[in-house]
XYZ file of N, CA and C in Angstrom:
678
model
N -108.572 -147.216 99.151
C -108.408 -148.662 99.040
C -107.073 -149.065 99.655
N -107.062 -150.056 100.515
C -105.847 -150.532 101.147
C -105.237 -151.624 100.293
N -103.953 -151.497 99.984
C -103.282 -152.446 99.115
C -102.210 -153.203 99.876
N -102.014 -154.478 99.524
C -100.912 -155.253 100.057
C -99.742 -155.154 99.104
N -98.549 -155.355 99.616
C -97.349 -155.288 98.789
C -97.307 -156.468 97.830
N -96.713 -156.250 96.656
C -96.591 -157.318 95.678
C -95.636 -158.380 96.202
N -95.990 -159.671 96.102
C -95.131 -160.727 96.618
C -93.886 -160.905 95.770
N -92.848 -161.456 96.367
C -91.611 -161.701 95.643
C -91.580 -163.113 95.070
N -92.274 -164.060 95.677
C -92.327 -165.431 95.176
C -93.557 -165.584 94.289
N -93.344 -166.009 93.061
C -94.436 -166.096 92.113
C -94.888 -167.544 91.966
N -96.098 -167.829 92.428
C -96.687 -169.156 92.286
C -97.685 -169.122 91.136
N -97.775 -170.190 90.362
C -98.751 -170.221 89.260
C -100.161 -169.907 89.755
N -100.876 -169.085 88.985
C -102.197 -168.634 89.399
C -103.324 -169.485 88.822
N -103.041 -170.298 87.810
C -104.049 -171.157 87.178
C -105.308 -170.367 86.827
N -105.195 -169.296 86.045
C -106.358 -168.453 85.763
C -107.388 -169.158 84.895
N -108.652 -168.848 85.133
C -109.732 -169.337 84.269
C -110.016 -168.351 83.140
N -109.518 -167.130 83.254
C -109.637 -166.107 82.214
C -108.568 -165.056 82.491
N -108.076 -164.432 81.419
C -107.053 -163.399 81.548
C -107.517 -162.146 80.817
N -107.497 -161.010 81.526
C -107.782 -159.715 80.930
C -106.459 -158.998 80.717
N -106.226 -158.498 79.516
C -104.973 -157.844 79.182
C -105.197 -156.376 78.831
N -104.353 -155.518 79.385
C -104.283 -154.130 78.954
C -103.561 -154.089 77.607
N -103.640 -152.974 76.911
C -102.990 -152.858 75.603
C -101.719 -152.013 75.674
N -101.865 -150.696 75.862
C -100.708 -149.803 75.871
C -99.827 -150.073 77.087
N -98.552 -150.379 76.830
C -97.618 -150.629 77.923
C -97.622 -152.054 78.407
N -98.545 -152.867 77.899
C -98.617 -154.276 78.290
C -98.382 -155.177 77.085
N -99.208 -155.013 76.061
C -99.008 -155.726 74.803
C -98.210 -154.859 73.831
N -98.600 -153.616 73.715
C -98.075 -152.714 72.688
C -97.139 -151.672 73.287
N -95.960 -151.535 72.692
C -94.999 -150.516 73.121
C -95.345 -149.205 72.427
N -96.442 -148.644 72.859
C -97.021 -147.477 72.183
C -96.554 -146.155 72.757
N -95.756 -146.186 73.817
C -95.318 -144.956 74.452
C -94.707 -143.950 73.498
N -93.745 -144.358 72.659
C -93.115 -143.380 71.769
C -94.077 -142.705 70.800
N -95.037 -143.458 70.226
C -95.947 -142.833 69.264
C -96.971 -141.945 69.976
N -97.369 -142.341 71.193
C -98.301 -141.502 71.959
C -97.628 -140.214 72.397
N -96.427 -140.324 72.959
C -95.756 -139.130 73.473
C -95.343 -138.178 72.351
N -94.956 -138.719 71.207
C -94.617 -137.843 70.080
C -95.836 -137.060 69.630
N -96.983 -137.717 69.596
C -98.211 -137.045 69.182
C -98.620 -135.981 70.195
N -98.497 -136.296 71.473
C -98.844 -135.326 72.515
C -97.921 -134.119 72.447
N -96.619 -134.362 72.287
C -95.661 -133.255 72.222
C -95.983 -132.315 71.063
N -96.348 -132.873 69.921
C -96.704 -132.036 68.769
C -97.964 -131.224 69.045
N -98.944 -131.851 69.696
C -100.180 -131.133 70.017
C -99.925 -130.002 71.007
N -99.141 -130.270 72.035
C -98.834 -129.219 73.013
C -98.145 -128.035 72.334
N -97.206 -128.335 71.435
C -96.510 -127.263 70.729
C -97.472 -126.487 69.832
N -98.362 -127.208 69.179
C -99.322 -126.574 68.268
C -100.219 -125.581 68.997
N -100.606 -125.912 70.230
C -101.504 -125.045 70.992
C -100.751 -124.097 71.934
N -99.424 -124.100 71.852
C -98.640 -123.135 72.623
C -98.410 -123.484 74.070
N -98.586 -124.747 74.447
C -98.311 -125.157 75.816
C -96.827 -125.455 75.986
N -96.299 -125.283 77.196
C -94.873 -125.545 77.419
C -94.513 -126.995 77.098
N -93.314 -127.184 76.589
C -92.825 -128.534 76.297
C -92.656 -129.315 77.598
N -92.870 -130.624 77.522
C -92.692 -131.501 78.672
C -91.572 -132.489 78.389
N -90.951 -132.972 79.459
C -89.915 -133.978 79.303
C -90.549 -135.307 78.889
N -89.719 -136.237 78.416
C -90.243 -137.547 78.047
C -90.879 -138.237 79.238
N -90.289 -138.100 80.408
C -90.875 -138.711 81.611
C -92.246 -138.113 81.906
N -92.375 -136.814 81.752
C -93.673 -136.178 81.970
C -94.690 -136.624 80.928
N -94.262 -136.753 79.690
C -95.171 -137.176 78.634
C -95.674 -138.596 78.851
N -94.842 -139.453 79.436
C -95.244 -140.838 79.652
C -96.387 -140.967 80.654
N -96.637 -139.933 81.426
C -97.778 -139.979 82.348
C -99.096 -140.121 81.603
N -99.114 -139.678 80.343
C -100.337 -139.720 79.553
C -100.697 -141.139 79.113
N -99.734 -142.049 79.133
C -99.955 -143.392 78.594
C -100.658 -144.243 79.644
N -101.912 -144.568 79.391
C -102.678 -145.395 80.336
C -104.051 -144.826 80.633
N -104.120 -143.659 81.269
C -105.449 -143.117 81.586
C -106.121 -142.551 80.345
N -107.436 -142.289 80.408
C -108.121 -141.639 79.282
C -107.417 -140.341 78.892
N -107.270 -140.104 77.594
C -106.456 -138.992 77.124
C -107.019 -137.637 77.559
N -108.342 -137.507 77.635
C -108.924 -136.243 78.084
C -108.498 -135.947 79.522
N -108.481 -136.988 80.354
C -108.055 -136.805 81.741
C -106.597 -136.364 81.803
N -105.773 -136.922 80.905
C -104.364 -136.544 80.890
C -104.160 -135.082 80.557
N -104.845 -134.607 79.536
C -104.692 -133.195 79.167
C -105.211 -132.272 80.266
N -106.262 -132.696 80.957
C -106.766 -131.898 82.082
C -105.746 -131.860 83.215
N -105.310 -133.052 83.639
C -104.521 -133.168 84.859
C -103.073 -132.731 84.689
N -102.465 -133.068 83.555
C -101.032 -132.864 83.404
C -100.663 -131.576 82.683
N -101.628 -130.968 81.999
C -101.365 -129.732 81.263
C -102.263 -128.599 81.733
N -103.411 -128.955 82.287
C -104.351 -127.931 82.719
C -105.160 -127.350 81.581
N -105.411 -128.153 80.547
C -106.221 -127.668 79.425
C -107.638 -127.393 79.922
N -108.165 -126.191 79.721
C -109.517 -125.880 80.190
C -110.575 -126.583 79.347
N -111.748 -126.737 79.915
C -112.813 -127.481 79.258
C -113.174 -126.895 77.896
N -113.111 -125.577 77.748
C -113.532 -124.976 76.484
C -112.520 -125.192 75.359
N -111.323 -125.673 75.693
C -110.320 -125.969 74.666
C -110.054 -127.469 74.548
N -110.620 -128.248 75.459
C -110.251 -129.659 75.576
C -110.591 -130.454 74.313
N -111.776 -130.238 73.769
C -112.176 -131.004 72.584
C -111.233 -130.751 71.420
N -110.867 -129.500 71.182
C -109.966 -129.167 70.077
C -108.585 -129.790 70.285
N -108.096 -129.765 71.517
C -106.775 -130.334 71.819
C -106.793 -131.845 71.611
N -107.828 -132.498 72.124
C -107.923 -133.952 71.989
C -108.056 -134.348 70.522
N -108.858 -133.633 69.767
C -109.024 -133.961 68.351
C -107.721 -133.800 67.584
N -106.945 -132.763 67.916
C -105.654 -132.569 67.265
C -104.711 -133.729 67.591
N -104.674 -134.099 68.853
C -103.829 -135.236 69.256
C -104.243 -136.505 68.518
N -105.521 -136.778 68.470
C -105.995 -138.014 67.849
C -105.649 -138.063 66.367
N -105.745 -136.953 65.692
C -105.391 -136.931 64.267
C -103.925 -137.286 64.077
N -103.073 -136.774 64.953
C -101.638 -137.076 64.857
C -101.364 -138.534 65.240
N -102.004 -138.991 66.310
C -101.776 -140.367 66.770
C -102.299 -141.385 65.759
N -103.478 -141.139 65.203
C -104.084 -142.095 64.267
C -103.178 -142.374 63.071
N -102.372 -141.383 62.680
C -101.484 -141.562 61.533
C -100.328 -142.510 61.833
N -99.978 -142.659 63.125
C -98.790 -143.447 63.466
C -99.075 -144.596 64.423
N -100.357 -144.852 64.772
C -100.646 -145.807 65.834
C -100.193 -147.224 65.500
N -100.164 -147.574 64.210
C -99.766 -148.930 63.842
C -98.251 -149.097 63.796
N -97.519 -148.048 64.116
C -96.060 -148.127 64.155
C -95.548 -148.706 65.472
N -96.414 -148.832 66.464
C -95.985 -149.317 67.780
C -95.805 -150.830 67.743
N -94.630 -151.343 68.116
C -94.409 -152.790 68.090
C -95.009 -153.485 69.307
N -95.194 -154.783 69.187
C -95.601 -155.608 70.318
C -94.368 -155.887 71.167
N -94.530 -155.826 72.487
C -93.408 -156.106 73.376
C -92.908 -157.543 73.177
N -91.611 -157.765 73.325
C -91.052 -159.115 73.135
C -91.766 -160.167 73.976
N -92.166 -161.237 73.332
C -92.771 -162.361 74.025
C -94.260 -162.273 74.227
N -94.868 -161.104 74.013
C -96.289 -160.974 74.315
C -97.181 -161.614 73.254
N -96.786 -161.546 71.993
C -97.580 -162.228 70.959
C -97.566 -163.733 71.208
N -96.396 -164.255 71.572
C -96.283 -165.682 71.854
C -97.128 -166.073 73.062
N -97.154 -165.204 74.077
C -97.947 -165.492 75.272
C -99.438 -165.531 74.939
N -99.908 -164.568 74.148
C -101.321 -164.549 73.756
C -101.675 -165.834 73.019
N -100.820 -166.238 72.091
C -101.097 -167.461 71.340
C -101.040 -168.694 72.247
N -100.130 -168.688 73.209
C -100.020 -169.820 74.128
C -101.269 -169.946 74.999
N -101.734 -168.819 75.550
C -102.942 -168.853 76.373
C -104.127 -169.365 75.562
N -104.260 -168.847 74.354
C -105.360 -169.293 73.492
C -105.246 -170.784 73.202
N -104.028 -171.229 72.925
C -103.821 -172.637 72.622
C -104.144 -173.552 73.788
N -104.006 -173.042 75.003
C -104.327 -173.830 76.197
C -105.790 -173.735 76.564
N -106.540 -172.961 75.783
C -107.966 -172.837 76.055
C -108.323 -171.832 77.119
N -107.400 -170.922 77.445
C -107.683 -169.884 78.440
C -108.327 -168.697 77.729
N -109.566 -168.344 78.039
C -110.206 -167.195 77.392
C -109.454 -165.899 77.716
N -109.282 -165.067 76.702
C -108.556 -163.807 76.857
C -109.474 -162.654 76.480
N -109.425 -161.596 77.283
C -110.168 -160.370 76.974
C -109.200 -159.201 76.951
N -109.387 -158.302 76.017
C -108.663 -157.041 76.052
C -109.480 -156.052 76.862
N -108.818 -155.342 77.773
C -109.484 -154.321 78.579
C -108.589 -153.084 78.574
N -108.875 -152.159 77.663
C -108.023 -150.993 77.469
C -108.841 -149.708 77.541
N -108.229 -148.652 78.062
C -108.884 -147.349 78.080
C -108.778 -146.640 76.739
N -108.027 -147.223 75.801
C -108.032 -146.705 74.438
C -109.405 -146.970 73.828
N -109.851 -146.096 72.935
C -111.138 -146.331 72.295
C -111.144 -147.686 71.588
N -112.227 -148.400 71.733
C -112.319 -149.739 71.160
C -112.141 -149.709 69.642
N -112.599 -148.647 69.007
C -112.485 -148.537 67.553
C -111.034 -148.466 67.093
N -110.123 -148.084 67.990
C -108.694 -148.079 67.669
C -108.026 -149.370 68.115
N -108.474 -149.915 69.232
C -107.851 -151.125 69.764
C -107.995 -152.296 68.808
N -109.146 -152.415 68.179
C -109.385 -153.551 67.275
C -108.398 -153.572 66.114
N -108.234 -152.466 65.346
C -107.272 -152.524 64.244
C -105.832 -152.695 64.697
N -105.502 -152.216 65.889
C -104.143 -152.418 66.402
C -103.877 -153.902 66.631
N -104.840 -154.587 67.245
C -104.691 -156.024 67.449
C -104.707 -156.772 66.116
N -105.547 -156.326 65.201
C -105.598 -156.971 63.889
C -104.273 -156.818 63.161
N -103.687 -155.635 63.216
C -102.420 -155.390 62.541
C -101.304 -156.251 63.131
N -101.394 -156.512 64.433
C -100.396 -157.356 65.105
C -100.666 -158.844 64.900
N -101.771 -159.176 64.254
C -102.114 -160.575 64.035
C -102.603 -161.280 65.271
N -103.197 -160.530 66.217
C -103.594 -161.107 67.506
C -105.091 -161.069 67.773
N -105.851 -160.312 67.008
C -107.266 -160.110 67.336
C -108.033 -161.417 67.421
N -107.689 -162.381 66.597
C -108.460 -163.629 66.541
C -108.310 -164.483 67.791
N -107.327 -164.175 68.634
C -107.111 -164.972 69.839
C -107.906 -164.460 71.038
N -108.566 -163.316 70.883
C -109.290 -162.719 71.996
C -110.763 -163.109 71.940
N -111.268 -163.608 73.059
C -112.689 -163.913 73.170
C -113.513 -162.635 73.183
N -112.980 -161.603 73.830
C -113.671 -160.319 73.977
C -112.651 -159.203 73.812
N -113.021 -158.139 73.129
C -112.196 -156.934 73.026
C -113.049 -155.762 73.501
N -112.603 -155.137 74.580
C -113.348 -154.005 75.132
C -112.412 -152.820 75.354
N -112.890 -151.649 74.932
C -112.158 -150.405 75.128
C -113.129 -149.293 75.448
N -112.626 -148.080 75.464
C -113.475 -146.932 75.764
C -114.503 -146.732 74.662
N -115.661 -146.215 75.041
C -116.695 -145.880 74.067
C -116.276 -144.637 73.288
N -116.873 -144.441 72.130
C -116.513 -143.303 71.285
C -116.751 -141.970 71.986
N -117.827 -141.891 72.782
C -118.118 -140.642 73.486
C -117.422 -140.568 74.840
N -116.645 -141.611 75.173
C -115.845 -141.674 76.395
C -116.671 -141.610 77.678
N -117.957 -141.939 77.577
C -118.730 -142.077 78.804
C -118.313 -143.345 79.538
N -117.728 -144.299 78.804
C -117.128 -145.493 79.400
C -115.652 -145.454 79.044
N -114.832 -144.949 79.966
C -113.408 -144.781 79.656
C -112.494 -145.162 80.807
N -112.955 -145.030 82.055
C -112.076 -145.365 83.174
C -111.923 -146.880 83.247
N -110.798 -147.327 83.798
C -110.468 -148.744 83.726
C -111.477 -149.628 84.452
N -112.044 -149.176 85.555
C -113.037 -149.997 86.252
C -114.234 -150.284 85.352
N -114.652 -149.296 84.545
C -115.763 -149.505 83.617
C -115.376 -150.488 82.518
N -114.156 -150.359 82.013
C -113.706 -151.239 80.937
C -113.605 -152.676 81.427
N -113.063 -152.854 82.625
C -112.973 -154.196 83.205
C -114.374 -154.783 83.375
N -115.301 -153.978 83.845
C -116.683 -154.435 83.992
C -117.248 -154.897 82.652
N -117.008 -154.119 81.604
C -117.522 -154.479 80.277
C -116.867 -155.765 79.761
N -115.567 -155.910 79.999
C -114.863 -157.119 79.556
C -115.373 -158.347 80.301
N -115.568 -158.211 81.594
C -116.089 -159.333 82.378
C -117.488 -159.710 81.923
N -118.307 -158.702 81.622
C -119.666 -158.981 81.144
C -119.623 -159.731 79.817
N -118.716 -159.319 78.932
C -118.590 -159.993 77.654
C -118.153 -161.432 77.805
N -117.216 -161.685 78.714
C -116.778 -163.054 78.974
C -117.910 -163.875 79.592
N -118.617 -163.268 80.520
C -119.714 -163.971 81.190
C -120.798 -164.348 80.178
N -121.084 -163.462 79.246
C -122.091 -163.742 78.218
C -121.698 -164.938 77.351
N -120.413 -165.202 77.286
C -119.920 -166.327 76.490
C -119.681 -167.577 77.331
N -120.183 -167.543 78.562
C -120.109 -168.709 79.423
C -118.749 -168.975 80.025
N -117.894 -167.964 80.086
C -116.537 -168.147 80.620
C -116.562 -168.209 82.140
N -115.799 -169.124 82.699
C -115.627 -169.248 84.147
C -114.755 -168.098 84.634
N -115.280 -167.261 85.507
C -114.555 -166.080 85.995
C -114.077 -166.241 87.432
N -114.100 -167.454 87.941
C -113.755 -167.642 89.359
C -112.302 -167.292 89.651
N -111.431 -167.445 88.659
C -110.018 -167.090 88.857
C -109.559 -166.182 87.711
N -110.354 -165.196 87.392
C -109.972 -164.231 86.362
C -108.844 -163.342 86.886
N -107.929 -162.987 86.002
C -106.735 -162.209 86.357
C -106.594 -161.043 85.387
N -106.229 -159.875 85.916
C -105.917 -158.711 85.084
C -104.403 -158.610 84.935
N -103.949 -158.251 83.743
C -102.535 -157.988 83.498
C -102.417 -156.593 82.904
N -101.656 -155.729 83.562
C -101.500 -154.360 83.089
C -100.189 -153.763 83.527
N -100.025 -152.453 83.274
C -98.740 -151.811 83.598
C -98.877 -150.554 84.445
N -100.103 -150.125 84.748
C -100.286 -148.891 85.506
C -101.190 -149.135 86.710
N -101.179 -148.180 87.639
C -102.042 -148.305 88.823
C -103.512 -148.287 88.434
N -103.830 -147.699 87.278
C -105.216 -147.715 86.808
C -105.704 -149.156 86.620
N -104.805 -150.029 86.166
C -105.162 -151.434 85.987
C -105.377 -152.112 87.336
N -104.475 -151.845 88.268
C -104.588 -152.427 89.608
C -105.883 -151.987 90.274
N -106.123 -150.689 90.262
C -107.308 -150.154 90.942
C -108.600 -150.536 90.220
N -108.590 -150.466 88.886
C -109.797 -150.789 88.132
C -110.200 -152.237 88.276
N -109.222 -153.145 88.243
C -109.518 -154.557 88.435
C -109.920 -154.838 89.872
N -109.289 -154.135 90.805
C -109.595 -154.347 92.218
C -111.032 -154.028 92.568
N -111.624 -153.063 91.860
C -113.038 -152.730 92.080
C -113.917 -153.962 91.882
N -113.486 -154.846 90.999
C -114.269 -156.037 90.674
C -113.689 -157.306 91.289
N -112.775 -157.134 92.237
C -112.239 -158.272 92.974
C -111.203 -159.088 92.238
N -110.637 -158.539 91.153
C -109.634 -159.257 90.379
C -108.228 -158.893 90.846
N -107.339 -159.884 90.962
C -105.931 -159.576 91.191
C -105.297 -159.080 89.907
N -104.290 -158.211 90.040
C -103.594 -157.687 88.868
C -102.124 -158.054 88.918
N -101.623 -158.563 87.804
C -100.187 -158.764 87.622
C -99.671 -157.553 86.857
N -98.696 -156.862 87.436
C -98.152 -155.655 86.820
C -96.886 -156.017 86.047
N -96.816 -155.569 84.788
C -95.629 -155.830 83.976
C -94.677 -154.648 84.098
N -93.404 -154.958 84.356
C -92.425 -153.907 84.624
C -91.918 -153.239 83.357
N -92.271 -153.791 82.178
C -91.774 -153.192 80.928
C -92.666 -152.063 80.434
N -93.720 -151.747 81.155
C -94.635 -150.702 80.723
C -94.233 -149.326 81.192
N -95.226 -148.488 81.507
C -94.974 -147.068 81.732
C -95.323 -146.607 83.151
N -95.300 -147.545 84.097
C -95.630 -147.185 85.476
C -94.551 -146.288 86.077
N -94.977 -145.412 86.955
C -94.064 -144.592 87.734
C -93.838 -145.276 89.080
N -92.802 -144.893 89.818
C -92.524 -145.541 91.108
C -93.744 -145.533 92.021
N -94.017 -146.669 92.636
C -95.127 -146.793 93.564
C -96.401 -147.326 92.956
N -96.461 -147.437 91.632
C -97.695 -147.894 90.999
C -97.923 -149.394 91.154
N -96.926 -150.107 91.677
C -97.125 -151.541 91.928
C -97.846 -151.797 93.239
N -98.147 -150.744 93.980
C -98.867 -150.903 95.247
C -100.219 -151.560 94.987
N -100.447 -152.705 95.613
C -101.713 -153.406 95.454
C -101.701 -154.484 94.395
N -100.622 -154.560 93.600
C -100.548 -155.605 92.584
C -100.324 -156.964 93.243
N -100.896 -158.003 92.641
C -100.656 -159.354 93.138
C -99.192 -159.728 92.956
N -98.613 -159.315 91.836
C -97.219 -159.620 91.541
C -96.719 -158.660 90.480
N -95.396 -158.547 90.389
C -94.750 -157.759 89.344
C -93.824 -158.682 88.574
N -93.934 -158.661 87.242
C -93.085 -159.504 86.403
C -92.228 -158.622 85.505
N -91.056 -159.130 85.123
C -90.094 -158.327 84.386
C -89.867 -158.800 82.951
N -90.428 -159.923 82.588
C -90.329 -160.395 81.206
C -91.510 -161.294 80.909
N -91.800 -161.461 79.628
C -92.993 -162.225 79.239
C -92.913 -163.667 79.668
N -91.709 -164.247 79.685
C -91.575 -165.640 80.110
C -91.970 -165.799 81.578
N -91.650 -164.812 82.387
C -92.037 -164.830 83.796
C -93.558 -164.739 83.937
N -94.162 -163.891 83.111
C -95.615 -163.767 83.121
C -96.260 -165.084 82.687
N -95.699 -165.714 81.675
C -96.245 -166.983 81.193
C -96.213 -168.036 82.286
N -95.138 -168.096 83.043
C -95.065 -169.081 84.142
C -96.115 -168.772 85.201
N -96.331 -167.485 85.485
C -97.299 -167.096 86.508
C -98.728 -167.452 86.078
N -98.992 -167.353 84.779
C -100.338 -167.615 84.262
C -100.545 -169.061 83.858
N -99.587 -169.933 84.197
C -99.693 -171.343 83.826
C -100.656 -172.054 84.765
């Protein structure tokens, strides 16, 4: 896929719908995810990773992360993932919302802009996280990975979120994705959506390639989505 560079001048996009990622966009979940991964790696005897290396896991489906970044073989993958999930589930509600993002969600809802969550986290976890943050009621649609992870890559999640919005009669002519990783850019791009990348998330250098714009604070994002 050929990507254009992110523009430096940010003009209001006037979106008809906004799709939001969760980890690294709304929720500062990196510390609780990486702590859980580090404990799992130690438990199974894998070499310790640096914090920067651990942050690579935040965003893509967790099974893919253990395969790609640790080399966990298929015959051990289920046990490793289950161990990680047990550790993460105990602390997942400890992750705070990034500054300004709760206010932005409420502002979009108040202006009548339909909002969808589109996260590669399992939907069964995403819902209570949003509920705990007091934000679930502002979302028209909440979509995440299926329990069996047959629907886990971001392009599939975006497709499911768009379908849910469409079923509710939402105008998708100017739908916008907001995320923090290249998975968001690429997954939304499959469906013709521009992506605004937030700089407060967990992207590595170069992941803004193909983004419509990059924003550095929630107030900047709010102006772009006005």
